[in-house]
C-alpha positions as a Markdown table, in Angstrom:
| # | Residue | x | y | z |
|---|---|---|---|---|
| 1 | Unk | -56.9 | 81.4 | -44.1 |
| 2 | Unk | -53.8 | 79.7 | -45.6 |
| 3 | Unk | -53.1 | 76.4 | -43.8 |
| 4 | Unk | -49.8 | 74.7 | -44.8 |
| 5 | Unk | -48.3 | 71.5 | -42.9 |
| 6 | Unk | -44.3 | 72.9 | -42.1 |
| 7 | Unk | -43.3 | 69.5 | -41.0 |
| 8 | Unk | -44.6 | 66.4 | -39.0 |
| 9 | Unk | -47.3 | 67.9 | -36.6 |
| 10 | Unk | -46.4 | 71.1 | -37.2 |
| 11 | Unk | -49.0 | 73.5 | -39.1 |
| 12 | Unk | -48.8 | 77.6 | -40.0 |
| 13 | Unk | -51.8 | 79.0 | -40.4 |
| 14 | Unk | -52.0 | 82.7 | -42.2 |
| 15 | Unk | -54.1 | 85.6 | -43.1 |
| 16 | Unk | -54.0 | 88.2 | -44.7 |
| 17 | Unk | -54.9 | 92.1 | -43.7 |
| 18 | Unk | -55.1 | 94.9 | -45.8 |
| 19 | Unk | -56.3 | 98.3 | -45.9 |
| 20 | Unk | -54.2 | 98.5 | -42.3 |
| 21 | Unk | -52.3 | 101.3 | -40.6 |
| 22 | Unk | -49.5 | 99.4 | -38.1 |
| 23 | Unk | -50.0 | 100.4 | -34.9 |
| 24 | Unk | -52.4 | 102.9 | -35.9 |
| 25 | Unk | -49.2 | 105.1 | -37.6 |
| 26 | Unk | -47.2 | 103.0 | -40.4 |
| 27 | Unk | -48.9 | 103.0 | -43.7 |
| 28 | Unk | -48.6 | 99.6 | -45.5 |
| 29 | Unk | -49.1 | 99.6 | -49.4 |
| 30 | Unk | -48.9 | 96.2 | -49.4 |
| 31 | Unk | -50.7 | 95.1 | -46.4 |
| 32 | Unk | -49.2 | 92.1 | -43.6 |
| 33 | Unk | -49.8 | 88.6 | -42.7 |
| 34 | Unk | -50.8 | 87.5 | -39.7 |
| 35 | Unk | -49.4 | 84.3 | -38.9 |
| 36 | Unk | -49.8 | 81.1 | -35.9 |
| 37 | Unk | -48.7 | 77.6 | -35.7 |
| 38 | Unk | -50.0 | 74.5 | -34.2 |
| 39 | Unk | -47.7 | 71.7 | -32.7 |
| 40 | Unk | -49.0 | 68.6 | -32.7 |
| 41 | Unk | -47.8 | 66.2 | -30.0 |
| 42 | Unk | -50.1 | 63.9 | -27.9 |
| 43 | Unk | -50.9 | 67.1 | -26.1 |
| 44 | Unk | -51.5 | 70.2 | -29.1 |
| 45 | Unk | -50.2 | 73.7 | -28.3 |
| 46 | Unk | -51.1 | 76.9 | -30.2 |
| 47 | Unk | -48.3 | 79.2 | -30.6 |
| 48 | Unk | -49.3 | 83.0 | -31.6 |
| 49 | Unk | -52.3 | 82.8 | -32.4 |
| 50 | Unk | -54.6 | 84.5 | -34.8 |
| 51 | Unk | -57.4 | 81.8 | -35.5 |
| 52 | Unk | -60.6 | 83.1 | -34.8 |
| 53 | Unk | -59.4 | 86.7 | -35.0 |
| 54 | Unk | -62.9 | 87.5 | -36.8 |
| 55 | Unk | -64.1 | 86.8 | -33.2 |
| 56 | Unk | -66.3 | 83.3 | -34.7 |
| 57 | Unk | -66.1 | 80.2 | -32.9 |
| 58 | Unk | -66.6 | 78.4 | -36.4 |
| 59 | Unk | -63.9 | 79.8 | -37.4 |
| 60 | Unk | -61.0 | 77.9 | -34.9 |
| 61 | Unk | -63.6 | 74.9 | -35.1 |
| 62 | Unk | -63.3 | 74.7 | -38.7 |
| 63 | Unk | -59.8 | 74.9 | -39.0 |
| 64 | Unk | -58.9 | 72.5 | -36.3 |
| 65 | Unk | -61.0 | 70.2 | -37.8 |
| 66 | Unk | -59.0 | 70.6 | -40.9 |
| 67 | Unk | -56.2 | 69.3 | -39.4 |
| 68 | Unk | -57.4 | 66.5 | -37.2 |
| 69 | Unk | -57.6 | 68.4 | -34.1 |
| 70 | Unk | -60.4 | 68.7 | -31.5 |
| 71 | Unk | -60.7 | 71.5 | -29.2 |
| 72 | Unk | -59.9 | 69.5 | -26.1 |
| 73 | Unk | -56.2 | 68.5 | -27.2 |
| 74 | Unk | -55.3 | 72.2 | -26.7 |
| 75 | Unk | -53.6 | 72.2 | -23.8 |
| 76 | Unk | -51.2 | 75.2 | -24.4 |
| 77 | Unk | -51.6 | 78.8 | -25.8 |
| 78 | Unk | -48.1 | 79.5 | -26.1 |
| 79 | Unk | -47.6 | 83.6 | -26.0 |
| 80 | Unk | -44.2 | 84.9 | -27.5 |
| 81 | Unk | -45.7 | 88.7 | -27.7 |
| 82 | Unk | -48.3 | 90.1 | -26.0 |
| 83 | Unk | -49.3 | 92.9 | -28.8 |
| 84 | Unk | -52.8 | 92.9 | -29.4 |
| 85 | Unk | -52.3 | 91.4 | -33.3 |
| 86 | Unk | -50.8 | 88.1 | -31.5 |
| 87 | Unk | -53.2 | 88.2 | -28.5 |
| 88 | Unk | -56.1 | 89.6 | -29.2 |
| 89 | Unk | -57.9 | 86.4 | -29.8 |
| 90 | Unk | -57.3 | 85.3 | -26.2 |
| 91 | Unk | -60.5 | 86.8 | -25.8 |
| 92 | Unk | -62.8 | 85.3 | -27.5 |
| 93 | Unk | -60.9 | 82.1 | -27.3 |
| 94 | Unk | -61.7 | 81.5 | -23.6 |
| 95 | Unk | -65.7 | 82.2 | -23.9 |
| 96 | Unk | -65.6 | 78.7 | -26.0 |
| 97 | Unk | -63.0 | 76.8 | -23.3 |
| 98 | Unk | -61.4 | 77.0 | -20.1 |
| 99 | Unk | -59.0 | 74.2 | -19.8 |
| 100 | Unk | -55.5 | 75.4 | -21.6 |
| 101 | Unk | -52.5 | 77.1 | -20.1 |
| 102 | Unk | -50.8 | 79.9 | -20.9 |
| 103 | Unk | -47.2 | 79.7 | -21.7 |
| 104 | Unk | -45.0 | 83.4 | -21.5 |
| 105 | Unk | -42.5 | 85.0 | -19.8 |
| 106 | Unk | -42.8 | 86.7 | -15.9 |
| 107 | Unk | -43.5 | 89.8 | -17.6 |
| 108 | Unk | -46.0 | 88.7 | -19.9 |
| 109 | Unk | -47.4 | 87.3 | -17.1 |
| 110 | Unk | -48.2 | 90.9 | -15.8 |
| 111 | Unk | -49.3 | 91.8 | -19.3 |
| 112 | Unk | -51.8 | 89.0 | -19.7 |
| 113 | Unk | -53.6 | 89.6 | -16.6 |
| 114 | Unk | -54.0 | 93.8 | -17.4 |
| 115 | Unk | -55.3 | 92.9 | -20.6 |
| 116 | Unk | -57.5 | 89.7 | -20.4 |
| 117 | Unk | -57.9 | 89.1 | -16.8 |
| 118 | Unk | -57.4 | 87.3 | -13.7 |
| 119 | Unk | -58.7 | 83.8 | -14.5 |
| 120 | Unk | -56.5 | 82.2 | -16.5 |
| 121 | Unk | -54.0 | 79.7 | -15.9 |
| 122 | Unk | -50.4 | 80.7 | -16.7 |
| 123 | Unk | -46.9 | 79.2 | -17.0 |
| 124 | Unk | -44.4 | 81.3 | -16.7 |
| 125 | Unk | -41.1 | 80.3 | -18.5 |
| 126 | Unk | -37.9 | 81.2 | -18.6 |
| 127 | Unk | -35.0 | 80.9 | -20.4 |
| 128 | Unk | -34.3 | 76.8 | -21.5 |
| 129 | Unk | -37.3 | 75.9 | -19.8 |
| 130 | Unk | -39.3 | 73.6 | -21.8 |
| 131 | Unk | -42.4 | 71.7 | -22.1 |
| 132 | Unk | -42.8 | 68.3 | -23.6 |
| 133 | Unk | -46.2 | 67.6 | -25.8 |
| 134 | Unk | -45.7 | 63.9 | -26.1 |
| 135 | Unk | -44.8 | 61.9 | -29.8 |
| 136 | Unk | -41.1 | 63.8 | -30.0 |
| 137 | Unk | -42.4 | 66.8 | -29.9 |
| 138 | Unk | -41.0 | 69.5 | -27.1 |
| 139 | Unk | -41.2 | 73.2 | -27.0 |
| 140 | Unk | -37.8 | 75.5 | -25.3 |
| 141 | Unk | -38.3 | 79.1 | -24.6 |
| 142 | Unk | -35.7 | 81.7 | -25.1 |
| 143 | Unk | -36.5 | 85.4 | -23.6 |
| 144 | Unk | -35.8 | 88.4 | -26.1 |
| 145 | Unk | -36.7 | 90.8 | -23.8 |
| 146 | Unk | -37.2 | 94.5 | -25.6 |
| 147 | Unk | -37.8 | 93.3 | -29.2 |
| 148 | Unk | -39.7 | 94.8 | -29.3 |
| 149 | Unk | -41.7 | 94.5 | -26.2 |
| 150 | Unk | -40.1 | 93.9 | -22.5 |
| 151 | Unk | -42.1 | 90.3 | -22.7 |
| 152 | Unk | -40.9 | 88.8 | -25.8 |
| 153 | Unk | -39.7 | 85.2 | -26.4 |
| 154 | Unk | -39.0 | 83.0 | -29.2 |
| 155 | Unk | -40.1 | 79.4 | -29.1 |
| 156 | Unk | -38.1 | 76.4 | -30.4 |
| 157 | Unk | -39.7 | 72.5 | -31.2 |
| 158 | Unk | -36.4 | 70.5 | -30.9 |
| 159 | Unk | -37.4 | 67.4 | -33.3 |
| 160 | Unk | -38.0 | 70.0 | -35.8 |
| 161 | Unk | -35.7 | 72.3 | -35.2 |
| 162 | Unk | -38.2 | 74.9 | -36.3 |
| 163 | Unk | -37.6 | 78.4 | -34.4 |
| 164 | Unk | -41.0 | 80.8 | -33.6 |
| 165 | Unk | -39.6 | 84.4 | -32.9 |
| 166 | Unk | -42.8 | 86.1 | -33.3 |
| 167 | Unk | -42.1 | 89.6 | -34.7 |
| 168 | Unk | -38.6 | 89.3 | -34.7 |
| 169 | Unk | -37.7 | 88.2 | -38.4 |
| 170 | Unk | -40.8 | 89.1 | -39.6 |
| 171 | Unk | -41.5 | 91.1 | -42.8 |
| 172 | Unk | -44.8 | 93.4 | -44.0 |
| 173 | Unk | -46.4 | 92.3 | -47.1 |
| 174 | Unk | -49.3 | 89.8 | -47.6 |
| 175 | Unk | -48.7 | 86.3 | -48.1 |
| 176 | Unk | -50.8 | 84.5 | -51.2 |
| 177 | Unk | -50.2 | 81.3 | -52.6 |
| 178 | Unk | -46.9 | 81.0 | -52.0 |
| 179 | Unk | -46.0 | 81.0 | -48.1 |
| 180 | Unk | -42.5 | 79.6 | -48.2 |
| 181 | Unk | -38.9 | 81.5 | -49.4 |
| 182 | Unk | -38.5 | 79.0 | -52.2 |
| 183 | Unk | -41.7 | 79.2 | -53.6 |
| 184 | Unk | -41.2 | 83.0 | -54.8 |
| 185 | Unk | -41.4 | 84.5 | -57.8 |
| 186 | Unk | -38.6 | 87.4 | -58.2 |
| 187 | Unk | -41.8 | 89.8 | -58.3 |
| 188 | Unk | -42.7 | 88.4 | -54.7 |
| 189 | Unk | -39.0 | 88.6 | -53.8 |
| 190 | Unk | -38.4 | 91.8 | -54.9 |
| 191 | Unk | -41.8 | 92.8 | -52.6 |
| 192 | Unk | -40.8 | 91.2 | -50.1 |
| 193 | Unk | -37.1 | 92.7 | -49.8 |
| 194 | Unk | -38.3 | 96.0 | -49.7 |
| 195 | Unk | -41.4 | 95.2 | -46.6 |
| 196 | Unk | -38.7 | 93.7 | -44.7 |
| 197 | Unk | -36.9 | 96.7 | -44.7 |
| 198 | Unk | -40.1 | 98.3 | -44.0 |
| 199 | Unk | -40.7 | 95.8 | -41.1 |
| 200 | Unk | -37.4 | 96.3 | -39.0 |
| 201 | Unk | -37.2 | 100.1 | -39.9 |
| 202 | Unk | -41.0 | 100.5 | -38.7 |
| 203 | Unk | -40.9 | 98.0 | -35.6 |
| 204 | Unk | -37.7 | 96.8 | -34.8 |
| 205 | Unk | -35.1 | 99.7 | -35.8 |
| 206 | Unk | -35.4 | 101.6 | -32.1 |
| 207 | Unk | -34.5 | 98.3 | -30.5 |
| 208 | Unk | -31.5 | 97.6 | -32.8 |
| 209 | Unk | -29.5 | 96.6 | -29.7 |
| 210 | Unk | -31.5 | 94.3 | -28.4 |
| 211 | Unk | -32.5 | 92.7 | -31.7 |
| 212 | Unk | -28.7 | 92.1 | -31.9 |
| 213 | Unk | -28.8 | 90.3 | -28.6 |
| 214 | Unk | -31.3 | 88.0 | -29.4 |
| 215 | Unk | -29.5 | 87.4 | -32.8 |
| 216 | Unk | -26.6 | 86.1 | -30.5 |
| 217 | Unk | -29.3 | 84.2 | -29.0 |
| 218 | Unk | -30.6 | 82.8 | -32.3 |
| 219 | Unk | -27.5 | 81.7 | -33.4 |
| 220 | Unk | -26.6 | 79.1 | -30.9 |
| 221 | Unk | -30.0 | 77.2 | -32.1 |
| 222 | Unk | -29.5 | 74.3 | -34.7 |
| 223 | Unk | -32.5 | 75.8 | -36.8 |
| 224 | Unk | -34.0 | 74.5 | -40.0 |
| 225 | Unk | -37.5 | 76.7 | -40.4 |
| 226 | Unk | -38.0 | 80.2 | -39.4 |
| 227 | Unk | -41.6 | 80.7 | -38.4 |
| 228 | Unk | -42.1 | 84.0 | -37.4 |
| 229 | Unk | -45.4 | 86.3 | -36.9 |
| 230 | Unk | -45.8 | 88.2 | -40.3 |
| 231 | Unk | -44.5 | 87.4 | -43.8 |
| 232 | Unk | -43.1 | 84.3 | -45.3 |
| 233 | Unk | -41.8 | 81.1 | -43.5 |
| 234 | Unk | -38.0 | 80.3 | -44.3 |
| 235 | Unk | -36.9 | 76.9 | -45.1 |
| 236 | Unk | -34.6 | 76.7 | -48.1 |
| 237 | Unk | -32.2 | 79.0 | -46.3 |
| 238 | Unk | -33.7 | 79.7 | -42.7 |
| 239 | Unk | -30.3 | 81.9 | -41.7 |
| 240 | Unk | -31.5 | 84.4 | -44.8 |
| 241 | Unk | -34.0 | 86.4 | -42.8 |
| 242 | Unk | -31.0 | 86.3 | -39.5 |
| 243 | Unk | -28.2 | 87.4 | -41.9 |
| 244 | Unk | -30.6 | 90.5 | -43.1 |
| 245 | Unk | -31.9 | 91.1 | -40.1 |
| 246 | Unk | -28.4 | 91.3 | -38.9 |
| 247 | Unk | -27.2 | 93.6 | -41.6 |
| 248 | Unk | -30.2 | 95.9 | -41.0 |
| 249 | Unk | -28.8 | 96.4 | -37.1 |
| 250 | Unk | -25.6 | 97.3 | -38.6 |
| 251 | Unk | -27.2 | 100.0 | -40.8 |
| 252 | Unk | -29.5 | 101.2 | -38.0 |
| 253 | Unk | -25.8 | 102.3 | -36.5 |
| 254 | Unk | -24.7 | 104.2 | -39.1 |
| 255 | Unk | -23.2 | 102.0 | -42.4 |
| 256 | Unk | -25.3 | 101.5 | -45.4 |
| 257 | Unk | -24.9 | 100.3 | -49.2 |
| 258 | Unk | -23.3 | 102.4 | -52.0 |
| 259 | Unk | -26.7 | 104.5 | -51.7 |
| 260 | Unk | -27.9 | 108.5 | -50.5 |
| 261 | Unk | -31.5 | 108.5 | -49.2 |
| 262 | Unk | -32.6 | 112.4 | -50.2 |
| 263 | Unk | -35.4 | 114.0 | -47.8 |
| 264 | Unk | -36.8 | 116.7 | -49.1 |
| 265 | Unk | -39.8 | 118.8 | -49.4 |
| 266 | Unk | -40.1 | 122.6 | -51.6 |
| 267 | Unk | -43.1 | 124.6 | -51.4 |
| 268 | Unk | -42.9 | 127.2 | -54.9 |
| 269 | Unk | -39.9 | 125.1 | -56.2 |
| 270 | Unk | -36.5 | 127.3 | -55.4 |
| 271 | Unk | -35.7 | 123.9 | -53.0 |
| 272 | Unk | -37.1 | 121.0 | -55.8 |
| 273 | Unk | -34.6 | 122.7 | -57.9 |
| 274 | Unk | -31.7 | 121.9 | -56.3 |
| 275 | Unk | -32.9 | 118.2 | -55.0 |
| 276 | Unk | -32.7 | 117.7 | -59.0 |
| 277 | Unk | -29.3 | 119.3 | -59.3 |
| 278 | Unk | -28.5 | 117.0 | -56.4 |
| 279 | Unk | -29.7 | 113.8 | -57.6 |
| 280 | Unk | -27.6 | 114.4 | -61.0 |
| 281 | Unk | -24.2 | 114.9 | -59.0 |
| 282 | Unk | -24.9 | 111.7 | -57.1 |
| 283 | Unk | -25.8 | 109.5 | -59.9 |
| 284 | Unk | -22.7 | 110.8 | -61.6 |
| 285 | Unk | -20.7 | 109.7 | -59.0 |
| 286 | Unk | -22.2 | 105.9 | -59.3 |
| 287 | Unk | -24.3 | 106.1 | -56.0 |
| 288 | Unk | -27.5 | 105.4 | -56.0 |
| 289 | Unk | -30.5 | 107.6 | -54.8 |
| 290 | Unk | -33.7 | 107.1 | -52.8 |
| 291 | Unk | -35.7 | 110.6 | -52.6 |
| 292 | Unk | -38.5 | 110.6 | -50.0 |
| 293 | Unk | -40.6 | 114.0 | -51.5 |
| 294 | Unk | -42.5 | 115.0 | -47.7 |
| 295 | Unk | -45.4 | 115.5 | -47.1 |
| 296 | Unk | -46.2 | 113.4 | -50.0 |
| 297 | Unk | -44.7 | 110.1 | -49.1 |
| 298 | Unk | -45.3 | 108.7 | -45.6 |
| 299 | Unk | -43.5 | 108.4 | -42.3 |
| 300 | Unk | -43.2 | 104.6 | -43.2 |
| 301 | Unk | -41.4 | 105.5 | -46.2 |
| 302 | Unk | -39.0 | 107.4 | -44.7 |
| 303 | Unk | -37.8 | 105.0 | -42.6 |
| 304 | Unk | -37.8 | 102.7 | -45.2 |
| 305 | Unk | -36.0 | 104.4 | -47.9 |
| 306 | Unk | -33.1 | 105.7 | -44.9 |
| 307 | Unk | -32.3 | 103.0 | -43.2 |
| 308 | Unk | -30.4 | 101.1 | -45.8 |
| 309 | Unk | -28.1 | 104.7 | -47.1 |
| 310 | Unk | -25.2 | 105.3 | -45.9 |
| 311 | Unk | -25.8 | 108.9 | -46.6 |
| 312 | Unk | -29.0 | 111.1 | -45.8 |
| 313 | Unk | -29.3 | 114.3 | -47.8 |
| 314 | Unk | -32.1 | 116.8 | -46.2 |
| 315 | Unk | -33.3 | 119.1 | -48.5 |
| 316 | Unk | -36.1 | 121.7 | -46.8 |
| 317 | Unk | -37.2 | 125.1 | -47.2 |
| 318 | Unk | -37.5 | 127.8 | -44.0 |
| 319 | Unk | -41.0 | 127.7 | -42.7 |
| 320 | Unk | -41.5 | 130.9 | -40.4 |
| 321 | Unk | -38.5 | 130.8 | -38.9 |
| 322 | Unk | -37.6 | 126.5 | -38.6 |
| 323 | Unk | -37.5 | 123.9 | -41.0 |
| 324 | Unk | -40.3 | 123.1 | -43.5 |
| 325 | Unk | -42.3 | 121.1 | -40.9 |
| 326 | Unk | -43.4 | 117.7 | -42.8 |
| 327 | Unk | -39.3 | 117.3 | -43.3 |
| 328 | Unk | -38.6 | 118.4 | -39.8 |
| 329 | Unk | -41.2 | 115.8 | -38.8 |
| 330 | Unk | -39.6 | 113.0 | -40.7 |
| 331 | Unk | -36.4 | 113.9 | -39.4 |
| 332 | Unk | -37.4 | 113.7 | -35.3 |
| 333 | Unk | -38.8 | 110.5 | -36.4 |
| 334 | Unk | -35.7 | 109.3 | -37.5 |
| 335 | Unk | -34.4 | 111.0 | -34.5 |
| 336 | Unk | -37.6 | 108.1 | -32.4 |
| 337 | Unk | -36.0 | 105.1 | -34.2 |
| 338 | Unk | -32.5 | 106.0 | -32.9 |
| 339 | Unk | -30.8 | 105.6 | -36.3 |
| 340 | Unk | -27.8 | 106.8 | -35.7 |
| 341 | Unk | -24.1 | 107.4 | -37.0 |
| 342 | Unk | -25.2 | 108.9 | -41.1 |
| 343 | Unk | -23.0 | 111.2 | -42.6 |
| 344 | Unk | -25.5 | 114.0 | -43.7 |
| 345 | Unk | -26.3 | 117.2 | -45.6 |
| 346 | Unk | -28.7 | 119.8 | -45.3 |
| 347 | Unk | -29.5 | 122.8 | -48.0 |
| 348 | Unk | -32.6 | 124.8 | -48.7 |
| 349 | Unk | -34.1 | 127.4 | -49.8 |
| 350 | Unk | -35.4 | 130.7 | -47.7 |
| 351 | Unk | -37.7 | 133.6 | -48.6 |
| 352 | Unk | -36.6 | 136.7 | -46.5 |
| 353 | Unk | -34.4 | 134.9 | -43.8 |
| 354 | Unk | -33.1 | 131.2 | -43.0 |
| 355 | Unk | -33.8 | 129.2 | -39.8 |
| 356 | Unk | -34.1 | 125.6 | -41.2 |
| 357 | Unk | -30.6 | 125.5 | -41.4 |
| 358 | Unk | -30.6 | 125.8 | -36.9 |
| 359 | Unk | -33.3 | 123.9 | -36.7 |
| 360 | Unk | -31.8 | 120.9 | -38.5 |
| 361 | Unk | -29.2 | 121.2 | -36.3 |
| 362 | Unk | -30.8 | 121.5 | -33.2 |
| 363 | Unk | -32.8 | 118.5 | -33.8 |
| 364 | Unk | -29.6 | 116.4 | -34.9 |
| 365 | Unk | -28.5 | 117.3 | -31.7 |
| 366 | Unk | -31.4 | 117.1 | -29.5 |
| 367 | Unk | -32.3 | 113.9 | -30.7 |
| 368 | Unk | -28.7 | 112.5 | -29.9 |
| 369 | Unk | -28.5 | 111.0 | -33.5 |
| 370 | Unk | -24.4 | 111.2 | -33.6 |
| 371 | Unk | -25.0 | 112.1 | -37.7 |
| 372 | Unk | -21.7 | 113.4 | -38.9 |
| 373 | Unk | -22.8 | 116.8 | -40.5 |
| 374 | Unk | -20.9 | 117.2 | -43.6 |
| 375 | Unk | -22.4 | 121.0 | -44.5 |
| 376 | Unk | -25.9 | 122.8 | -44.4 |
| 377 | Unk | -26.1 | 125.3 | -46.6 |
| 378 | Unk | -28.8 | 128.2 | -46.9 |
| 379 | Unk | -29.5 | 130.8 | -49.8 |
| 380 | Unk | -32.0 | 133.0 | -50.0 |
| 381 | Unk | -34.4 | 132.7 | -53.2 |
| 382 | Unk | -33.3 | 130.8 | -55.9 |
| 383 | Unk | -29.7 | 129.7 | -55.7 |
| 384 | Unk | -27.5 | 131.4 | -57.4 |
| 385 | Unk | -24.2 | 130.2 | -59.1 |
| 386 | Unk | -22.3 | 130.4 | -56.0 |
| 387 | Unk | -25.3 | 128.6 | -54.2 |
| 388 | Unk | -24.5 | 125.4 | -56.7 |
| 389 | Unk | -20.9 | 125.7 | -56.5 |
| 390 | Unk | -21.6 | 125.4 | -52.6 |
| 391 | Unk | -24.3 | 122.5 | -52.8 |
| 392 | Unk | -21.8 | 120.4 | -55.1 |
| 393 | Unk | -19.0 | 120.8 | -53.4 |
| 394 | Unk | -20.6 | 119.8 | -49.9 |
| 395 | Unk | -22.1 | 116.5 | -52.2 |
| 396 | Unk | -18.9 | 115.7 | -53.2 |
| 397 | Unk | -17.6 | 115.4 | -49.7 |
| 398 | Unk | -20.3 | 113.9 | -48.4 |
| 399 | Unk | -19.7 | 110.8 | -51.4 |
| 400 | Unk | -15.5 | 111.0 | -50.8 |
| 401 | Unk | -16.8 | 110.1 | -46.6 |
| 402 | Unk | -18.8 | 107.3 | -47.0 |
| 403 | Unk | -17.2 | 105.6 | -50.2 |
């Protein structure tokens, strides 16, 4: 457990999990923190917690103690989001004590009660409600509602002015020595660019409009610290993580950076062929290029490397009769997270007869995805010249949209 003091009475308490799939579906090479905070007034209140999670009374005792806190000051168990990883621990924590209230929205509420009972106290807040813990320090609750889950709400100490979103502004990635923005190295930044990314695409992306809403929200807080679930803590610059998470909305709905994200899978090679033909052109033309190779790299991945392109290329092979299925996969999932408004492509290869070419279609259209289909191209075999001529003139138009 990582225990840092944010600021007067305030404490964030991390750890780290690895070896995790998200949810039980998004594959995390570098693993997530799982973050809670203590405020420290007269009265103490947990917010999201996770101490304990290894289900050990020692464990909270131990840390409390580290920080001068005895059981019976907790008064509050603040709930922004009911999901399990923020939750969970509810559990165990009322074997050890009954006196504390819950603080959460109606439908949390709801929530609690289906998942850890009847007998516990609750608070329902609502929007500007707040509760004051003595010593200048008070707690206001905003609603998010929908980001992700209908229950969510943010949390806001005013003497502070330290804002507690929960999973909105979070990022993937474990946290390690350094817990605060301005303590990374430009490796750590680096990482932690690309799991933030990975975050919103994975999590947030499918909510994009309400995750704009709450942004709105945000804003009209005077905020020096964002504290949120997973990931690093922001001090230096705590409207960073807002601005990206902002600009990640926007992409969501169709912009992106001077960048084609290539989808693609080949199963004897005809398809691969091309992708690398394809990549050439691009490069040429001073874009850059992503290529997600399926089913080799992971649904996570995909969403990952798309969500920041302005352009998606889908590269696939006919597979009796419909697309080459890990792509086709990828591409409904896409379809899930509601990213809409890409300028796209598709070629591929067939052996007797095409059908991807319909099927990418039909699930473009199915899936309501609004992508502005610049070509899709079949050819039977290898291609042949014509085939290339085809594939980078349809490449070429798909750059002159979007730059």
């Amino acid at each position: 457990m990582n225990k840092k003091e944010v600021s007067d009475g305030i404490y964030a308490l991390s750890m780290n999990v690895d070896n995790i799939v998200f949810e039980n579906m998004w594959d995390l090479p570098n693993g997530v923190s799982l973050n809670s905070y203590i405020v420290k007034g007269k009265d103490v209140a947990i917010i999201d917690g996770v101490i304990g999670w290894d289900g050990i009374p020692e464990t909270l005792y131990k840390n409390l103690d580290e920080i001068g806190i005895k059981l019976e000051d907790i008064k509050y168990l603040v709930v922004n989001h009911v999901e399990m990883d923020h939750s969970g621990w509810i559990e165990n924590f009322k074997k050890i004590t009954k006196d504390f209230t819950i603080v959460a929205t109606k439908k949390a509420e709801d929530m609690i009660k289906a998942f850890y009972g009847d007998d516990l106290e609750i608070k329902v807040v609502k929007d500007g409600d707040s509760i004051d813990l003595g010593n200048g320090k008070v707690l206001e609750f905003y609603a998010t509602p929908n980001v992700h889950w209908p229950e969510t709400m943010m949390t806001y100490e005013v003497s502070s002015k330290s804002l507690f979103p929960c999973d909105l502004y979070g990022t993937f990635g474990q946290v390690e020595a350094h817990l605060f923005d301005d303590e990374l190295t430009p490796e750590e930044k680096a990482m932690y660019d690309i799991e933030g990314i990975r975050y919103y695409s994975n999590v947030m992306m499918t909510y994009a409009a309400m995750v704009k809403k709450a942004i709105v929200k945000t804003r009209t807080l005077d905020i020096n610290y964002v504290l949120p679930g997973h990931g690093i803590l922001f001090r230096s610059n705590p409207n960073q993580i807002i601005d990206d998470y902002e600009r990640w909305s926007d992409y969501t709905n169709g912009s992106g950076k001077k960048q084609v994200t290539i989808l693609w899978g080949s199963m004897y090679g005809s398809t691969e062929k091309m992708v690398n033909f394809s990549k050439q052109i691009i490069e040429d033309r001073g874009f850059a290029v992503k290529t997600v190779e399926l089913p080799k790299d992971t649904q996570s991945d995909v969403l990952t490397k798309s969500l920041d392109s302005s352009a998606i290329i889908v590269a696939a092979p006919t597979y009796e009769y419909k697309m080459f299925p890990p792509v086709a996969h990828a591409l409904d999932e896409i379809g899930r997270k509601r990213m809409t408004g890409k300028k796209t492509l598709y070629f591929g290869s067939a052996g007797w007869i095409g059908g991807a070419k319909r099927d990418f279609e039909n699930i473009i259209e199915s899936s309501k995805m609004n992508w502005e289909i610049i070509d899709a191209i079949e050819f039977i075999g290898n291609a042949r010249e014509n085939a290339y001529e085809q594939i980078e003139d349809a490449i070429n138009r798909l750059l002159d949209s979007v730059e």
